[in-house]
Amino acid sequence: MSHTDAATTSRTSVLVDGQLMLRYCDSCHASYAAWLSICSSCMAADLTLRAASGHGRLNSWVVYQRQYALPFDLPVPYTVLAIDLHEGPRVNALLAPGQQMASLRRDLQVELDVDAASAAGRTVFRLAESNEMSA
Ligand SMILES: [Zn+2]
């Protein structure tokens, strides 16, 4: 991968048709956020961009009561999640608007909301239905 590619890749999540993309190392099978271009395990520079599983666990979250430096309008309050993807990388995402009042706790299973992400052009996750069975 060239320096140009790394420089033009945003340091945010990359979505294609609502799918969250990650970089994968074909040499050692490590995975990374899409804006990284070199494998820190084996130093390979030919990471492949592929869709993530869309599943992860909630690590942390912040509830914004007012708009905060976002270039788009969101009804407040809104919640920004830190999610540990099953593939390994940690990504930030919005909580699906319909789940804003949900009771959050660490390690809840979350899944990519492809429709909401497509509509918003942002990474949106929702609580997985499997949480209700274990609650
Ligand atoms: Zn590697």
PDB file of C-alpha atoms and ligand atoms in Angstrom:
ATOM      1  CA  MET A   1       0.000   0.000   0.000  1.00  0.00           C
ATOM      2  CA  SER A   2       1.296   3.445  -0.832  1.00  0.00           C
ATOM      3  CA  HIS A   3       1.661   6.435   1.473  1.00  0.00           C
ATOM      4  CA  THR A   4      -0.988   8.167  -0.618  1.00  0.00           C
ATOM      5  CA  ASP A   5      -3.502   5.464   0.219  1.00  0.00           C
ATOM      6  CA  ALA A   6      -2.791   5.785   3.948  1.00  0.00           C
ATOM      7  CA  ALA A   7      -2.977   9.558   3.792  1.00  0.00           C
ATOM      8  CA  THR A   8      -6.318   9.627   2.039  1.00  0.00           C
ATOM      9  CA  THR A   9      -7.936   7.055   4.309  1.00  0.00           C
ATOM     10  CA  SER A  10      -9.995   8.746   6.991  1.00  0.00           C
ATOM     11  CA  ARG A  11      -9.303   7.889  10.618  1.00  0.00           C
ATOM     12  CA  THR A  12     -12.928   6.895  11.030  1.00  0.00           C
ATOM     13  CA  SER A  13     -14.897   3.776  10.303  1.00  0.00           C
ATOM     14  CA  VAL A  14     -15.306   2.913   6.648  1.00  0.00           C
ATOM     15  CA  LEU A  15     -18.733   1.839   5.450  1.00  0.00           C
ATOM     16  CA  VAL A  16     -19.634   0.326   2.098  1.00  0.00           C
ATOM     17  CA  ASP A  17     -23.380  -0.139   1.578  1.00  0.00           C
ATOM     18  CA  GLY A  18     -23.822  -0.033   5.357  1.00  0.00           C
ATOM     19  CA  GLN A  19     -21.216  -2.756   5.920  1.00  0.00           C
ATOM     20  CA  LEU A  20     -18.345  -1.956   8.283  1.00  0.00           C
ATOM     21  CA  MET A  21     -15.044  -2.555   6.553  1.00  0.00           C
ATOM     22  CA  LEU A  22     -11.810  -3.738   8.202  1.00  0.00           C
ATOM     23  CA  ARG A  23      -8.288  -4.373   6.926  1.00  0.00           C
ATOM     24  CA  TYR A  24      -7.154  -7.988   7.119  1.00  0.00           C
ATOM     25  CA  CYS A  25      -3.620  -9.343   6.964  1.00  0.00           C
ATOM     26  CA  ASP A  26      -3.575 -12.384   4.695  1.00  0.00           C
ATOM     27  CA  SER A  27      -0.139 -13.364   6.055  1.00  0.00           C
ATOM     28  CA  CYS A  28      -0.885 -13.596   9.795  1.00  0.00           C
ATOM     29  CA  HIS A  29      -4.719 -13.166   9.885  1.00  0.00           C
ATOM     30  CA  ALA A  30      -4.675 -10.081  12.118  1.00  0.00           C
ATOM     31  CA  SER A  31      -7.397  -7.482  11.558  1.00  0.00           C
ATOM     32  CA  TYR A  32      -7.357  -3.716  11.883  1.00  0.00           C
ATOM     33  CA  ALA A  33      -9.468  -0.604  11.575  1.00  0.00           C
ATOM     34  CA  ALA A  34      -9.814   0.353   7.922  1.00  0.00           C
ATOM     35  CA  TRP A  35      -7.597   3.444   8.194  1.00  0.00           C
ATOM     36  CA  LEU A  36      -4.528   1.386   9.143  1.00  0.00           C
ATOM     37  CA  SER A  37      -2.396   0.237   6.261  1.00  0.00           C
ATOM     38  CA  ILE A  38       0.432  -1.843   7.769  1.00  0.00           C
ATOM     39  CA  CYS A  39       0.147  -4.982   9.896  1.00  0.00           C
ATOM     40  CA  SER A  40       1.751  -4.306  13.279  1.00  0.00           C
ATOM     41  CA  SER A  41       2.227  -8.044  13.851  1.00  0.00           C
ATOM     42  CA  CYS A  42       4.171  -8.989  10.716  1.00  0.00           C
ATOM     43  CA  MET A  43       4.687  -5.604   9.004  1.00  0.00           C
ATOM     44  CA  ALA A  44       2.895  -6.701   5.825  1.00  0.00           C
ATOM     45  CA  ALA A  45       1.780  -3.697   3.786  1.00  0.00           C
ATOM     46  CA  ASP A  46      -0.789  -5.399   1.560  1.00  0.00           C
ATOM     47  CA  LEU A  47      -3.776  -5.500   3.900  1.00  0.00           C
ATOM     48  CA  THR A  48      -7.070  -6.447   2.292  1.00  0.00           C
ATOM     49  CA  LEU A  49     -10.245  -4.414   2.823  1.00  0.00           C
ATOM     50  CA  ARG A  50     -13.191  -6.699   3.657  1.00  0.00           C
ATOM     51  CA  ALA A  51     -16.514  -6.448   5.482  1.00  0.00           C
ATOM     52  CA  ALA A  52     -16.455  -7.155   9.218  1.00  0.00           C
ATOM     53  CA  SER A  53     -18.850  -9.650  10.795  1.00  0.00           C
ATOM     54  CA  GLY A  54     -20.748  -6.736  12.336  1.00  0.00           C
ATOM     55  CA  HIS A  55     -20.757  -8.373  15.777  1.00  0.00           C
ATOM     56  CA  GLY A  56     -19.029  -7.229  18.926  1.00  0.00           C
ATOM     57  CA  ARG A  57     -19.264  -6.380  22.612  1.00  0.00           C
ATOM     58  CA  LEU A  58     -19.937  -3.040  24.210  1.00  0.00           C
ATOM     59  CA  ASN A  59     -16.788  -1.736  25.888  1.00  0.00           C
ATOM     60  CA  SER A  60     -17.920   1.762  26.863  1.00  0.00           C
ATOM     61  CA  TRP A  61     -20.286   4.567  25.867  1.00  0.00           C
ATOM     62  CA  VAL A  62     -20.906   8.284  26.191  1.00  0.00           C
ATOM     63  CA  VAL A  63     -24.312   9.982  26.125  1.00  0.00           C
ATOM     64  CA  TYR A  64     -24.241  13.411  24.504  1.00  0.00           C
ATOM     65  CA  GLN A  65     -26.873  15.821  25.806  1.00  0.00           C
ATOM     66  CA  ARG A  66     -25.980  18.479  23.218  1.00  0.00           C
ATOM     67  CA  GLN A  67     -24.586  18.376  19.693  1.00  0.00           C
ATOM     68  CA  TYR A  68     -20.824  17.982  19.814  1.00  0.00           C
ATOM     69  CA  ALA A  69     -18.731  18.862  16.772  1.00  0.00           C
ATOM     70  CA  LEU A  70     -20.623  16.680  14.361  1.00  0.00           C
ATOM     71  CA  PRO A  71     -21.233  17.732  10.787  1.00  0.00           C
ATOM     72  CA  PHE A  72     -24.783  16.433  10.827  1.00  0.00           C
ATOM     73  CA  ASP A  73     -27.892  16.889  12.920  1.00  0.00           C
ATOM     74  CA  LEU A  74     -28.764  14.214  15.451  1.00  0.00           C
ATOM     75  CA  PRO A  75     -31.622  14.484  17.880  1.00  0.00           C
ATOM     76  CA  VAL A  76     -30.221  14.715  21.404  1.00  0.00           C
ATOM     77  CA  PRO A  77     -29.530  12.895  23.546  1.00  0.00           C
ATOM     78  CA  TYR A  78     -27.556  10.414  21.421  1.00  0.00           C
ATOM     79  CA  THR A  79     -25.096   7.738  22.462  1.00  0.00           C
ATOM     80  CA  VAL A  80     -21.646   7.030  21.057  1.00  0.00           C
ATOM     81  CA  LEU A  81     -20.428   3.490  21.695  1.00  0.00           C
ATOM     82  CA  ALA A  82     -16.945   2.022  21.906  1.00  0.00           C
ATOM     83  CA  ILE A  83     -17.275  -1.514  20.547  1.00  0.00           C
ATOM     84  CA  ASP A  84     -14.785  -4.355  20.607  1.00  0.00           C
ATOM     85  CA  LEU A  85     -15.469  -6.166  17.355  1.00  0.00           C
ATOM     86  CA  HIS A  86     -15.261  -9.963  17.325  1.00  0.00           C
ATOM     87  CA  GLU A  87     -12.374  -9.547  14.857  1.00  0.00           C
ATOM     88  CA  GLY A  88     -10.418  -7.553  17.464  1.00  0.00           C
ATOM     89  CA  PRO A  89     -10.402  -3.860  16.516  1.00  0.00           C
ATOM     90  CA  ARG A  90     -12.254  -1.339  18.689  1.00  0.00           C
ATOM     91  CA  VAL A  91     -14.502   1.063  16.788  1.00  0.00           C
ATOM     92  CA  ASN A  92     -16.785   3.925  17.703  1.00  0.00           C
ATOM     93  CA  ALA A  93     -20.408   3.882  16.562  1.00  0.00           C
ATOM     94  CA  LEU A  94     -23.743   5.505  17.219  1.00  0.00           C
ATOM     95  CA  LEU A  95     -26.365   3.596  19.176  1.00  0.00           C
ATOM     96  CA  ALA A  96     -29.445   2.944  17.018  1.00  0.00           C
ATOM     97  CA  PRO A  97     -31.893   5.821  17.634  1.00  0.00           C
ATOM     98  CA  GLY A  98     -34.710   3.470  18.639  1.00  0.00           C
ATOM     99  CA  GLN A  99     -32.594   2.077  21.490  1.00  0.00           C
ATOM    100  CA  GLN A 100     -31.581   5.408  23.019  1.00  0.00           C
ATOM    101  CA  MET A 101     -33.406   4.605  26.267  1.00  0.00           C
ATOM    102  CA  ALA A 102     -31.988   1.079  26.556  1.00  0.00           C
ATOM    103  CA  SER A 103     -30.141   0.132  29.710  1.00  0.00           C
ATOM    104  CA  LEU A 104     -26.495  -0.317  28.710  1.00  0.00           C
ATOM    105  CA  ARG A 105     -23.851  -2.348  30.465  1.00  0.00           C
ATOM    106  CA  ARG A 106     -20.361  -3.449  29.622  1.00  0.00           C
ATOM    107  CA  ASP A 107     -19.990  -6.591  27.487  1.00  0.00           C
ATOM    108  CA  LEU A 108     -23.481  -6.444  26.006  1.00  0.00           C
ATOM    109  CA  GLN A 109     -23.580  -8.092  22.593  1.00  0.00           C
ATOM    110  CA  VAL A 110     -24.052  -5.555  19.814  1.00  0.00           C
ATOM    111  CA  GLU A 111     -24.516  -5.869  16.077  1.00  0.00           C
ATOM    112  CA  LEU A 112     -24.167  -3.545  13.141  1.00  0.00           C
ATOM    113  CA  ASP A 113     -27.481  -1.994  12.092  1.00  0.00           C
ATOM    114  CA  VAL A 114     -26.902  -2.071   8.350  1.00  0.00           C
ATOM    115  CA  ASP A 115     -30.100  -0.231   7.429  1.00  0.00           C
ATOM    116  CA  ALA A 116     -29.522   2.569   9.951  1.00  0.00           C
ATOM    117  CA  ALA A 117     -25.853   2.807   8.962  1.00  0.00           C
ATOM    118  CA  SER A 118     -26.792   3.033   5.280  1.00  0.00           C
ATOM    119  CA  ALA A 119     -29.343   5.746   6.001  1.00  0.00           C
ATOM    120  CA  ALA A 120     -27.057   7.754   8.286  1.00  0.00           C
ATOM    121  CA  GLY A 121     -23.811   7.202   6.401  1.00  0.00           C
ATOM    122  CA  ARG A 122     -22.340   6.486   9.850  1.00  0.00           C
ATOM    123  CA  THR A 123     -21.543   3.356  11.779  1.00  0.00           C
ATOM    124  CA  VAL A 124     -24.655   2.454  13.794  1.00  0.00           C
ATOM    125  CA  PHE A 125     -24.888  -0.527  16.143  1.00  0.00           C
ATOM    126  CA  ARG A 126     -27.877  -1.905  18.039  1.00  0.00           C
ATOM    127  CA  LEU A 127     -28.141  -4.237  21.006  1.00  0.00           C
ATOM    128  CA  ALA A 128     -28.274  -7.841  19.834  1.00  0.00           C
ATOM    129  CA  GLU A 129     -31.470  -9.777  20.504  1.00  0.00           C
ATOM    130  CA  SER A 130     -29.396 -12.499  22.197  1.00  0.00           C
ATOM    131  CA  ASN A 131     -28.969 -10.137  25.187  1.00  0.00           C
ATOM    132  CA  GLU A 132     -32.642 -10.456  26.064  1.00  0.00           C
ATOM    133  CA  MET A 133     -32.378 -14.221  26.398  1.00  0.00           C
ATOM    134  CA  SER A 134     -29.495 -13.976  28.862  1.00  0.00           C
ATOM    135  CA  ALA A 135     -30.887 -11.056  30.890  1.00  0.00           C
TER     136      ALA A 135
HETATM  137 ZN    ZN B   1       0.275  -9.609   9.513  1.00  0.00          ZN
END
